[in-house]
mmCIF file of C-alpha atoms in Angstrom:
data_model
loop_
_atom_site.group_PDB
_atom_site.id
_atom_site.type_symbol
_atom_site.label_atom_id
_atom_site.label_comp_id
_atom_site.label_asym_id
_atom_site.label_seq_id
_atom_site.Cartn_x
_atom_site.Cartn_y
_atom_site.Cartn_z
ATOM 1 C CA MET K 1 0.000 0.000 0.000
ATOM 2 C CA PRO K 2 1.527 3.315 -1.000
ATOM 3 C CA ASP K 3 2.036 6.025 1.590
ATOM 4 C CA LYS K 4 -1.165 8.067 1.619
ATOM 5 C CA ASN K 5 0.731 11.349 1.544
ATOM 6 C CA ILE K 6 3.129 10.725 -1.356
ATOM 7 C CA THR K 7 2.911 13.138 -4.275
ATOM 8 C CA LYS K 8 5.033 12.627 -7.375
ATOM 9 C CA GLU K 9 5.469 15.085 -10.229
ATOM 10 C CA TYR K 10 6.524 14.538 -13.839
ATOM 11 C CA SER K 11 7.094 17.479 -16.195
ATOM 12 C CA ASN K 12 7.536 17.929 -19.935
ATOM 13 C CA GLY K 13 8.435 21.605 -19.475
ATOM 14 C CA GLU K 14 4.967 22.829 -20.451
ATOM 15 C CA ILE K 15 2.835 20.992 -17.891
ATOM 16 C CA THR K 16 3.541 19.001 -14.752
ATOM 17 C CA ILE K 17 1.629 15.795 -14.098
ATOM 18 C CA VAL K 18 0.872 15.268 -10.411
ATOM 19 C CA TRP K 19 0.248 11.731 -9.118
ATOM 20 C CA GLN K 20 -1.039 10.971 -5.612
ATOM 21 C CA PRO K 21 -0.912 7.158 -5.341
ATOM 22 C CA GLY K 22 -2.621 7.159 -1.934
ATOM 23 C CA ILE K 23 -5.954 8.210 -3.445
ATOM 24 C CA CYS K 24 -5.767 6.179 -6.668
ATOM 25 C CA ALA K 25 -8.866 4.025 -7.274
ATOM 26 C CA HIS K 26 -6.999 1.829 -9.792
ATOM 27 C CA SER K 27 -9.681 2.198 -12.455
ATOM 28 C CA GLU K 28 -7.002 1.562 -15.119
ATOM 29 C CA ARG K 29 -8.456 4.379 -17.253
ATOM 30 C CA CYS K 30 -5.068 6.068 -17.400
ATOM 31 C CA TRP K 31 -3.198 3.237 -19.136
ATOM 32 C CA ASN K 32 -5.618 0.499 -20.310
ATOM 33 C CA LYS K 33 -6.360 0.936 -24.041
ATOM 34 C CA GLU K 34 -9.664 -0.939 -23.703
ATOM 35 C CA LYS K 35 -10.761 1.678 -21.158
ATOM 36 C CA GLY K 36 -9.597 4.601 -23.292
ATOM 37 C CA GLY K 37 -6.145 4.754 -21.704
ATOM 38 C CA LEU K 38 -3.090 6.629 -22.912
ATOM 39 C CA PRO K 39 -0.363 3.948 -22.603
ATOM 40 C CA ALA K 40 2.299 6.091 -24.304
ATOM 41 C CA VAL K 41 2.173 8.313 -21.195
ATOM 42 C CA PHE K 42 0.937 5.957 -18.465
ATOM 43 C CA ASN K 43 2.546 2.508 -18.394
ATOM 44 C CA PRO K 44 2.500 0.570 -15.090
ATOM 45 C CA ASN K 45 5.152 -1.833 -16.439
ATOM 46 C CA LYS K 46 7.797 0.927 -16.744
ATOM 47 C CA ARG K 47 9.680 2.933 -14.140
ATOM 48 C CA PRO K 48 8.895 5.712 -13.884
ATOM 49 C CA TRP K 49 5.414 4.713 -14.988
ATOM 50 C CA ILE K 50 4.539 8.221 -16.248
ATOM 51 C CA ASP K 51 6.263 9.589 -19.358
ATOM 52 C CA PRO K 52 5.193 13.234 -19.802
ATOM 53 C CA GLU K 53 6.817 13.236 -23.269
ATOM 54 C CA GLY K 54 4.571 10.396 -24.520
ATOM 55 C CA ALA K 55 1.833 12.675 -25.937
ATOM 56 C CA SER K 56 1.060 16.344 -26.410
ATOM 57 C CA SER K 57 0.329 18.422 -23.327
ATOM 58 C CA GLU K 58 -3.228 18.962 -24.575
ATOM 59 C CA GLN K 59 -3.813 15.197 -24.955
ATOM 60 C CA ILE K 60 -2.406 14.550 -21.493
ATOM 61 C CA MET K 61 -4.539 17.280 -19.867
ATOM 62 C CA GLN K 62 -7.719 16.000 -21.552
ATOM 63 C CA HIS K 63 -6.889 12.479 -20.449
ATOM 64 C CA ILE K 64 -6.124 13.451 -16.847
ATOM 65 C CA ASP K 65 -9.413 15.374 -16.646
ATOM 66 C CA ARG K 66 -11.125 11.958 -16.960
ATOM 67 C CA CYS K 67 -9.340 10.462 -13.926
ATOM 68 C CA PRO K 68 -12.212 9.413 -11.627
ATOM 69 C CA SER K 69 -10.302 9.554 -8.336
ATOM 70 C CA GLY K 70 -8.330 12.767 -8.743
ATOM 71 C CA ALA K 71 -5.105 10.822 -8.123
ATOM 72 C CA LEU K 72 -3.848 12.272 -11.408
ATOM 73 C CA SER K 73 -3.922 16.019 -11.903
ATOM 74 C CA TYR K 74 -1.747 18.592 -13.631
ATOM 75 C CA TYR K 75 -0.748 22.195 -13.704
ATOM 76 C CA ARG K 76 0.630 24.428 -16.408
ATOM 77 C CA ASN K 77 4.207 25.393 -15.634
ATOM 78 C CA ASP K 78 3.621 28.996 -16.701
ATOM 79 C CA LYS K 79 0.946 29.444 -13.997
ATOM 80 C CA ALA K 80 1.774 30.457 -10.445
ATOM 81 C CA GLU K 81 -0.691 28.036 -8.832
ATOM 82 C CA ALA K 82 0.438 24.431 -8.801
ATOM 83 C CA GLY K 83 -1.555 21.390 -7.781
ATOM 84 C CA THR K 84 -4.791 20.215 -9.272
ATOM 85 C CA THR K 85 -7.197 21.434 -11.874
ATOM 86 C CA LYS K 86 -9.898 23.191 -9.875
ATOM 87 C CA SER K 87 -13.529 23.636 -10.731
ATOM 88 C CA ASP K 88 -15.986 26.377 -9.852
ATOM 89 C CA ARG K 89 -19.018 24.128 -10.283
ATOM 90 C CA ALA K 90 -21.043 22.610 -7.454
ATOM 91 C CA PRO K 91 -20.098 19.093 -6.329
ATOM 92 C CA HIS K 92 -21.730 16.259 -8.255
ATOM 93 C CA ILE K 93 -21.816 12.729 -6.808
ATOM 94 C CA THR K 94 -22.200 9.687 -9.053
ATOM 95 C CA VAL K 95 -22.711 6.124 -7.865
ATOM 96 C CA SER K 96 -20.487 3.923 -10.050
ATOM 97 C CA ALA K 97 -21.974 0.547 -10.952
ATOM 98 C CA ASN K 98 -20.331 -2.031 -8.671
ATOM 99 C CA GLY K 99 -17.794 0.607 -7.640
ATOM 100 C CA PRO K 100 -17.122 3.788 -5.685
ATOM 101 C CA LEU K 101 -18.943 7.045 -5.161
ATOM 102 C CA VAL K 102 -17.299 9.532 -7.534
ATOM 103 C CA ILE K 103 -17.350 13.169 -6.449
ATOM 104 C CA LYS K 104 -16.667 15.820 -9.097
ATOM 105 C CA GLY K 105 -16.516 19.448 -8.116
ATOM 106 C CA PRO K 106 -14.943 21.103 -5.085
ATOM 107 C CA ALA K 107 -15.264 19.058 -1.912
ATOM 108 C CA LYS K 108 -13.692 19.307 1.528
ATOM 109 C CA ILE K 109 -13.298 15.908 3.192
ATOM 110 C CA GLU K 110 -12.710 15.666 6.934
ATOM 111 C CA LEU K 111 -10.741 12.543 7.825
ATOM 112 C CA LEU K 112 -10.859 10.562 11.059
ATOM 113 C CA ASP K 113 -7.534 11.976 12.235
ATOM 114 C CA GLY K 114 -9.007 15.496 12.038
ATOM 115 C CA SER K 115 -7.124 16.482 8.911
ATOM 116 C CA THR K 116 -8.939 17.708 5.829
ATOM 117 C CA LYS K 117 -8.394 17.290 2.110
ATOM 118 C CA GLU K 118 -9.763 19.691 -0.457
ATOM 119 C CA MET K 119 -10.259 17.955 -3.758
ATOM 120 C CA ASP K 120 -11.829 18.707 -7.104
ATOM 121 C CA LYS K 121 -12.616 15.055 -7.694
ATOM 122 C CA THR K 122 -12.192 11.826 -5.816
ATOM 123 C CA ALA K 123 -13.596 8.328 -5.476
ATOM 124 C CA LEU K 124 -14.909 7.196 -2.097
ATOM 125 C CA CYS K 125 -15.134 3.531 -1.074
ATOM 126 C CA ARG K 126 -18.596 2.037 -1.056
ATOM 127 C CA CYS K 127 -17.724 -1.662 -0.702
ATOM 128 C CA GLY K 128 -15.968 -1.389 2.668
ATOM 129 C CA ALA K 129 -12.860 -3.290 1.528
ATOM 130 C CA SER K 130 -10.529 -0.362 0.785
ATOM 131 C CA ASN K 131 -7.251 -0.259 2.672
ATOM 132 C CA ASN K 132 -7.300 3.520 2.287
ATOM 133 C CA LYS K 133 -10.739 4.489 3.599
ATOM 134 C CA PRO K 134 -12.576 6.656 2.907
ATOM 135 C CA PHE K 135 -10.907 6.603 -0.533
ATOM 136 C CA CYS K 136 -11.428 3.834 -3.050
ATOM 137 C CA ASP K 137 -8.316 1.781 -3.779
ATOM 138 C CA GLY K 138 -9.870 -0.622 -6.286
ATOM 139 C CA SER K 139 -10.557 -3.359 -3.727
ATOM 140 C CA HIS K 140 -14.128 -3.674 -5.044
ATOM 141 C CA HIS K 141 -12.640 -5.570 -8.002
ATOM 142 C CA LYS K 142 -10.841 -8.049 -5.721
ATOM 143 C CA ILE K 143 -13.947 -8.851 -3.668
ATOM 144 C CA ASN K 144 -16.283 -8.818 -6.697
ATOM 145 C CA PHE K 145 -18.481 -6.116 -5.133
ATOM 146 C CA GLN K 146 -21.904 -6.046 -6.752
ATOM 147 C CA ASP K 147 -24.769 -3.599 -6.368
ATOM 148 C CA ALA K 148 -27.778 -5.217 -4.738
#
């Protein structure tokens, strides 16, 4: 299990890709071609697994915007504010079939230890099997979680 507080950055000079493995839901959308992945940039069989030179910055940004957990984000290197792509819209919660609750839009999450995380999107565990509660870590696949 990755450290929940690790943040890694990968830059192509124009944008910086930010990866927070501790909140990754392992949806495989980043790299799996069958799920619309971008394997020239995201390849879990390589180290480092993110190659920011593998596609245009625009392609990478569009792809990262589809990350359901918010574990992948980016910032433009010519902007002063680094971190995630932020939204001004109201939060929207979607129940994923046999999967997590996906929150899109600004949300402040208070954790059990009293700390808070402000996120523009994230996936919250609904199956109860995550080793990183309240965040989804993909465990619903391992336990074959099914909606009733």
